[in-house]
Amino acid sequence: FYTRVSERLRHKSRALTPWDYERLVLQRFAAIYKAKCLPAAAAKGPGAVDVLVIPDLRAQLPADAFAPRASADLLAEVQAHLEEVAPASARIVVRNPHYVAVSVRLGVRFHAGEDVRRASERLGDDLSRFLSPWAYDEGAELTIGGRIYASSILDFVDRRDYVDYVAEIRLARSENGVDFTVLPPTDEDYHVAAERPDQVLVAARRHHIDVIRERDYQQTSFTGIDYLKVELDFIIG
């Protein structure tokens, strides 16, 4: 209660700063989980206000839990409300963020006794849970912008009780969820990043699990996303 009162006193029910826009949206619309007012872009001219909204997964069952989108009606309602409390010179656009799919390719050896296909499917699901936890856990945070580091993925996979070891990793990203661009590995801080402030990184529909059958693994066999598979058998997780 005291937080809400102090926030009202701060913005006085008027939208002047980015913080004002965000708080006014969240206070008025219970169906909105997160709002972000983007920095003004010079190309859009003076008075341009770009507001991203993400619906609350607990309030509805979206068509895609990995990339939740507010309906056109809800976007229109939010925009109409902001136009009532913003300066007359403000040109407001309320929209969904742009979701970027991230696909992971791993060379993995599973522990002896594991069913390879089941373990691969399990790892694919675990990767999606790691990359998009909000699709599975109501309390998980959904971040606009940011980066996902290969090192954090490798650490996560290495901690799975059915994984013996991870040999290599490749990351790929897609703007449309279909056409992926492989990111070349770097010596340090290999990662995939949001390239615009309106992007959200999400798990791709599928990840690629290359099963290492032999205990001894030659690193040279993992030379790229289209490498020739000698020691490895390709399985989609």
mmCIF file of C-alpha atoms in Angstrom:
data_model
loop_
_atom_site.group_PDB
_atom_site.id
_atom_site.type_symbol
_atom_site.label_atom_id
_atom_site.label_comp_id
_atom_site.label_asym_id
_atom_site.label_seq_id
_atom_site.Cartn_x
_atom_site.Cartn_y
_atom_site.Cartn_z
ATOM 1 C CA PHE A 1 0.000 0.000 0.000
ATOM 2 C CA TYR A 2 2.690 2.485 1.030
ATOM 3 C CA THR A 3 4.675 1.674 -2.111
ATOM 4 C CA ARG A 4 1.672 2.377 -4.327
ATOM 5 C CA VAL A 5 0.951 5.662 -2.536
ATOM 6 C CA SER A 6 4.557 6.850 -2.858
ATOM 7 C CA GLU A 7 4.572 5.929 -6.545
ATOM 8 C CA ARG A 8 1.377 7.916 -7.124
ATOM 9 C CA LEU A 9 2.891 10.899 -5.362
ATOM 10 C CA ARG A 10 5.969 10.600 -7.519
ATOM 11 C CA HIS A 11 4.233 10.623 -10.905
ATOM 12 C CA LYS A 12 0.968 12.288 -9.737
ATOM 13 C CA SER A 13 -0.939 10.230 -12.328
ATOM 14 C CA ARG A 14 0.852 12.037 -15.135
ATOM 15 C CA ALA A 15 3.250 10.509 -17.660
ATOM 16 C CA LEU A 16 6.355 12.656 -17.967
ATOM 17 C CA THR A 17 9.342 10.333 -17.517
ATOM 18 C CA PRO A 18 9.944 6.752 -18.712
ATOM 19 C CA TRP A 19 9.417 5.595 -15.122
ATOM 20 C CA ASP A 20 6.022 7.332 -15.078
ATOM 21 C CA TYR A 21 4.846 5.523 -18.202
ATOM 22 C CA GLU A 22 5.917 2.145 -16.853
ATOM 23 C CA ARG A 23 4.330 2.547 -13.425
ATOM 24 C CA LEU A 24 1.084 3.972 -14.789
ATOM 25 C CA VAL A 25 0.691 0.939 -17.043
ATOM 26 C CA LEU A 26 1.376 -1.563 -14.271
ATOM 27 C CA GLN A 27 -0.937 0.195 -11.817
ATOM 28 C CA ARG A 28 -3.848 0.359 -14.240
ATOM 29 C CA PHE A 29 -3.605 -3.021 -16.012
ATOM 30 C CA ALA A 30 -3.414 -6.175 -13.915
ATOM 31 C CA ALA A 31 -3.020 -8.222 -17.096
ATOM 32 C CA ILE A 32 0.375 -6.601 -17.771
ATOM 33 C CA TYR A 33 3.401 -8.237 -16.135
ATOM 34 C CA LYS A 34 6.075 -5.823 -17.325
ATOM 35 C CA ALA A 35 6.240 -2.468 -19.103
ATOM 36 C CA LYS A 36 9.335 -0.779 -20.467
ATOM 37 C CA CYS A 37 9.537 2.694 -21.944
ATOM 38 C CA LEU A 38 12.375 2.685 -24.450
ATOM 39 C CA PRO A 39 14.812 5.572 -24.825
ATOM 40 C CA ALA A 40 13.666 8.097 -27.396
ATOM 41 C CA ALA A 41 15.122 7.404 -30.823
ATOM 42 C CA ALA A 42 16.264 10.469 -32.713
ATOM 43 C CA ALA A 43 14.919 9.026 -35.954
ATOM 44 C CA LYS A 44 11.381 9.015 -34.560
ATOM 45 C CA GLY A 45 11.432 12.722 -33.852
ATOM 46 C CA PRO A 46 10.492 14.779 -30.787
ATOM 47 C CA GLY A 47 7.672 13.513 -28.602
ATOM 48 C CA ALA A 48 8.012 9.876 -29.657
ATOM 49 C CA VAL A 49 7.285 7.444 -26.819
ATOM 50 C CA ASP A 50 7.800 3.718 -27.395
ATOM 51 C CA VAL A 51 6.337 1.467 -24.684
ATOM 52 C CA LEU A 52 6.793 -2.304 -24.612
ATOM 53 C CA VAL A 53 4.371 -4.444 -22.636
ATOM 54 C CA ILE A 54 4.463 -8.117 -21.687
ATOM 55 C CA PRO A 55 1.258 -9.810 -20.522
ATOM 56 C CA ASP A 56 1.051 -11.646 -17.208
ATOM 57 C CA LEU A 57 1.124 -15.383 -17.898
ATOM 58 C CA ARG A 58 -0.893 -15.980 -14.739
ATOM 59 C CA ALA A 59 -3.749 -13.842 -16.023
ATOM 60 C CA GLN A 60 -4.134 -15.609 -19.339
ATOM 61 C CA LEU A 61 -3.010 -18.593 -21.366
ATOM 62 C CA PRO A 62 -1.036 -17.096 -24.251
ATOM 63 C CA ALA A 63 -0.709 -18.846 -27.574
ATOM 64 C CA ASP A 64 3.045 -19.024 -27.004
ATOM 65 C CA ALA A 65 4.288 -19.082 -23.409
ATOM 66 C CA PHE A 66 7.876 -18.660 -24.625
ATOM 67 C CA ALA A 67 7.007 -15.385 -26.373
ATOM 68 C CA PRO A 68 3.944 -13.930 -24.606
ATOM 69 C CA ARG A 69 2.200 -11.187 -26.551
ATOM 70 C CA ALA A 70 -0.544 -8.819 -25.516
ATOM 71 C CA SER A 71 -3.640 -8.815 -27.689
ATOM 72 C CA ALA A 72 -4.363 -5.969 -30.077
ATOM 73 C CA ASP A 73 -7.286 -4.909 -27.872
ATOM 74 C CA LEU A 74 -5.118 -4.757 -24.749
ATOM 75 C CA LEU A 75 -2.431 -2.784 -26.575
ATOM 76 C CA ALA A 76 -5.068 -0.294 -27.721
ATOM 77 C CA GLU A 77 -6.442 0.058 -24.175
ATOM 78 C CA VAL A 78 -2.994 0.724 -22.737
ATOM 79 C CA GLN A 79 -2.214 3.277 -25.428
ATOM 80 C CA ALA A 80 -5.527 5.076 -24.905
ATOM 81 C CA HIS A 81 -4.891 5.296 -21.165
ATOM 82 C CA LEU A 82 -1.387 6.680 -21.626
ATOM 83 C CA GLU A 83 -2.605 9.247 -24.135
ATOM 84 C CA GLU A 84 -4.999 10.546 -21.469
ATOM 85 C CA VAL A 85 -2.226 11.168 -18.935
ATOM 86 C CA ALA A 86 0.661 12.143 -21.239
ATOM 87 C CA PRO A 87 1.470 15.598 -22.614
ATOM 88 C CA ALA A 88 -0.414 16.524 -25.781
ATOM 89 C CA SER A 89 2.875 16.575 -27.690
ATOM 90 C CA ALA A 90 3.607 12.910 -26.908
ATOM 91 C CA ARG A 91 3.291 10.456 -29.795
ATOM 92 C CA ILE A 92 2.804 7.145 -28.026
ATOM 93 C CA VAL A 93 3.162 3.667 -29.473
ATOM 94 C CA VAL A 94 2.424 0.656 -27.259
ATOM 95 C CA ARG A 95 3.553 -2.688 -28.627
ATOM 96 C CA ASN A 96 4.887 -6.142 -27.884
ATOM 97 C CA PRO A 97 8.633 -6.749 -27.702
ATOM 98 C CA HIS A 98 10.465 -8.523 -30.494
ATOM 99 C CA TYR A 99 11.392 -12.078 -29.538
ATOM 100 C CA VAL A 100 14.667 -13.598 -30.770
ATOM 101 C CA ALA A 101 14.958 -17.390 -30.700
ATOM 102 C CA VAL A 102 18.219 -18.861 -29.409
ATOM 103 C CA SER A 103 19.214 -22.368 -30.450
ATOM 104 C CA VAL A 104 21.984 -24.340 -28.750
ATOM 105 C CA ARG A 105 24.090 -27.075 -30.302
ATOM 106 C CA LEU A 106 26.111 -29.283 -27.976
ATOM 107 C CA GLY A 107 28.483 -32.222 -28.233
ATOM 108 C CA VAL A 108 27.518 -34.327 -25.204
ATOM 109 C CA ARG A 109 28.414 -37.681 -23.729
ATOM 110 C CA PHE A 110 25.788 -39.166 -21.438
ATOM 111 C CA HIS A 111 26.524 -41.431 -18.494
ATOM 112 C CA ALA A 112 26.675 -45.156 -19.188
ATOM 113 C CA GLY A 113 23.262 -46.758 -18.971
ATOM 114 C CA GLU A 114 21.335 -43.681 -20.110
ATOM 115 C CA ASP A 115 18.933 -44.142 -22.991
ATOM 116 C CA VAL A 116 20.491 -41.852 -25.578
ATOM 117 C CA ARG A 117 17.289 -40.697 -27.217
ATOM 118 C CA ARG A 118 15.465 -40.062 -23.959
ATOM 119 C CA ALA A 119 18.466 -38.282 -22.482
ATOM 120 C CA SER A 120 18.731 -36.095 -25.595
ATOM 121 C CA GLU A 121 15.058 -35.162 -25.408
ATOM 122 C CA ARG A 122 15.407 -34.448 -21.697
ATOM 123 C CA LEU A 123 18.429 -32.231 -22.299
ATOM 124 C CA GLY A 124 16.598 -30.334 -25.036
ATOM 125 C CA ASP A 125 13.734 -29.674 -22.632
ATOM 126 C CA ASP A 126 16.111 -28.683 -19.835
ATOM 127 C CA LEU A 127 17.847 -26.211 -22.157
ATOM 128 C CA SER A 128 14.509 -24.589 -22.980
ATOM 129 C CA ARG A 129 13.689 -24.338 -19.281
ATOM 130 C CA PHE A 130 17.054 -22.699 -18.665
ATOM 131 C CA LEU A 131 16.724 -20.197 -21.518
ATOM 132 C CA SER A 132 13.013 -19.391 -20.987
ATOM 133 C CA PRO A 133 12.195 -20.208 -17.349
ATOM 134 C CA TRP A 134 9.070 -18.028 -17.368
ATOM 135 C CA ALA A 135 7.375 -20.487 -19.742
ATOM 136 C CA TYR A 136 7.495 -23.107 -16.975
ATOM 137 C CA ASP A 137 7.632 -21.167 -13.701
ATOM 138 C CA GLU A 138 5.157 -18.406 -12.907
ATOM 139 C CA GLY A 139 7.643 -16.649 -10.647
ATOM 140 C CA ALA A 140 10.535 -16.594 -13.121
ATOM 141 C CA GLU A 141 11.795 -13.290 -14.478
ATOM 142 C CA LEU A 142 11.473 -12.328 -18.140
ATOM 143 C CA THR A 143 14.206 -9.902 -19.153
ATOM 144 C CA ILE A 144 14.047 -7.394 -21.992
ATOM 145 C CA GLY A 145 17.467 -7.082 -23.610
ATOM 146 C CA GLY A 146 20.499 -8.756 -22.081
ATOM 147 C CA ARG A 147 22.872 -11.560 -23.029
ATOM 148 C CA ILE A 148 23.134 -15.320 -22.662
ATOM 149 C CA TYR A 149 26.669 -16.603 -22.187
ATOM 150 C CA ALA A 150 27.843 -19.979 -23.447
ATOM 151 C CA SER A 151 29.730 -20.480 -20.191
ATOM 152 C CA SER A 152 26.496 -20.321 -18.184
ATOM 153 C CA ILE A 153 24.847 -22.851 -20.509
ATOM 154 C CA LEU A 154 27.838 -25.197 -20.247
ATOM 155 C CA ASP A 155 27.794 -24.949 -16.461
ATOM 156 C CA PHE A 156 24.070 -25.712 -16.402
ATOM 157 C CA VAL A 157 24.413 -28.751 -18.691
ATOM 158 C CA ASP A 158 27.451 -30.068 -16.835
ATOM 159 C CA ARG A 159 25.380 -30.132 -13.639
ATOM 160 C CA ARG A 160 22.737 -32.457 -15.116
ATOM 161 C CA ASP A 161 22.990 -35.825 -13.378
ATOM 162 C CA TYR A 162 22.606 -37.737 -16.651
ATOM 163 C CA VAL A 163 25.440 -35.899 -18.454
ATOM 164 C CA ASP A 164 29.006 -37.245 -18.323
ATOM 165 C CA TYR A 165 30.646 -34.273 -20.042
ATOM 166 C CA VAL A 166 30.105 -31.558 -22.655
ATOM 167 C CA ALA A 167 32.617 -31.253 -25.481
ATOM 168 C CA GLU A 168 31.611 -28.192 -27.477
ATOM 169 C CA ILE A 169 28.881 -25.596 -27.882
ATOM 170 C CA ARG A 170 27.551 -23.474 -30.722
ATOM 171 C CA LEU A 171 24.923 -20.735 -30.433
ATOM 172 C CA ALA A 172 22.545 -19.558 -33.143
ATOM 173 C CA ARG A 173 19.883 -16.839 -33.233
ATOM 174 C CA SER A 174 16.816 -16.218 -35.351
ATOM 175 C CA GLU A 175 14.636 -13.158 -35.810
ATOM 176 C CA ASN A 176 11.739 -15.189 -37.230
ATOM 177 C CA GLY A 177 12.188 -18.524 -35.456
ATOM 178 C CA VAL A 178 12.940 -20.279 -38.746
ATOM 179 C CA ASP A 179 16.142 -18.925 -40.290
ATOM 180 C CA PHE A 180 19.041 -19.192 -37.849
ATOM 181 C CA THR A 181 22.419 -17.488 -37.953
ATOM 182 C CA VAL A 182 25.267 -19.348 -36.265
ATOM 183 C CA LEU A 183 27.425 -17.157 -34.052
ATOM 184 C CA PRO A 184 31.121 -17.978 -34.460
ATOM 185 C CA PRO A 185 32.768 -18.956 -31.174
ATOM 186 C CA THR A 186 35.143 -16.488 -29.586
ATOM 187 C CA ASP A 187 38.090 -17.016 -27.280
ATOM 188 C CA GLU A 188 36.361 -15.208 -24.429
ATOM 189 C CA ASP A 189 32.779 -14.425 -23.435
ATOM 190 C CA TYR A 190 31.100 -16.348 -26.249
ATOM 191 C CA HIS A 191 27.478 -15.248 -26.065
ATOM 192 C CA VAL A 192 24.296 -14.280 -27.855
ATOM 193 C CA ALA A 193 22.933 -10.798 -27.197
ATOM 194 C CA ALA A 194 19.841 -8.722 -27.830
ATOM 195 C CA GLU A 195 20.893 -6.344 -30.601
ATOM 196 C CA ARG A 196 18.101 -3.831 -30.013
ATOM 197 C CA PRO A 197 16.527 -2.555 -26.790
ATOM 198 C CA ASP A 198 13.139 -4.029 -27.766
ATOM 199 C CA GLN A 199 14.379 -7.617 -28.058
ATOM 200 C CA VAL A 200 13.849 -10.556 -25.700
ATOM 201 C CA LEU A 201 16.000 -13.679 -25.998
ATOM 202 C CA VAL A 202 13.943 -16.886 -25.836
ATOM 203 C CA ALA A 203 14.545 -20.595 -26.288
ATOM 204 C CA ALA A 204 14.188 -21.899 -29.828
ATOM 205 C CA ARG A 205 11.694 -24.666 -30.483
ATOM 206 C CA ARG A 206 14.512 -27.162 -30.875
ATOM 207 C CA HIS A 207 18.110 -27.569 -29.825
ATOM 208 C CA HIS A 208 20.703 -29.831 -31.422
ATOM 209 C CA ILE A 209 22.281 -32.545 -29.304
ATOM 210 C CA ASP A 210 25.249 -34.360 -30.835
ATOM 211 C CA VAL A 211 25.822 -37.544 -28.878
ATOM 212 C CA ILE A 212 29.416 -38.596 -28.298
ATOM 213 C CA ARG A 213 29.409 -42.381 -28.485
ATOM 214 C CA GLU A 214 33.065 -43.012 -27.738
ATOM 215 C CA ARG A 215 34.740 -41.960 -24.501
ATOM 216 C CA ASP A 216 37.657 -40.406 -26.367
ATOM 217 C CA TYR A 217 36.501 -37.388 -28.333
ATOM 218 C CA GLN A 218 38.481 -35.468 -30.928
ATOM 219 C CA GLN A 219 37.779 -31.735 -30.791
ATOM 220 C CA THR A 220 38.572 -31.351 -34.489
ATOM 221 C CA SER A 221 35.405 -33.281 -35.339
ATOM 222 C CA PHE A 222 33.345 -30.328 -34.097
ATOM 223 C CA THR A 223 34.319 -27.660 -36.603
ATOM 224 C CA GLY A 224 31.038 -25.832 -37.165
ATOM 225 C CA ILE A 225 27.297 -26.093 -37.376
ATOM 226 C CA ASP A 226 27.571 -28.150 -40.572
ATOM 227 C CA TYR A 227 30.578 -30.193 -39.552
ATOM 228 C CA LEU A 228 31.009 -33.771 -40.767
ATOM 229 C CA LYS A 229 29.927 -36.203 -38.083
ATOM 230 C CA VAL A 230 32.527 -38.888 -37.552
ATOM 231 C CA GLU A 231 32.412 -39.665 -33.823
ATOM 232 C CA LEU A 232 29.055 -37.950 -33.362
ATOM 233 C CA ASP A 233 25.492 -39.001 -34.074
ATOM 234 C CA PHE A 234 23.079 -36.125 -34.658
ATOM 235 C CA ILE A 235 19.879 -36.062 -32.602
ATOM 236 C CA ILE A 236 17.393 -33.228 -32.279
ATOM 237 C CA GLY A 237 16.391 -32.645 -28.670
#
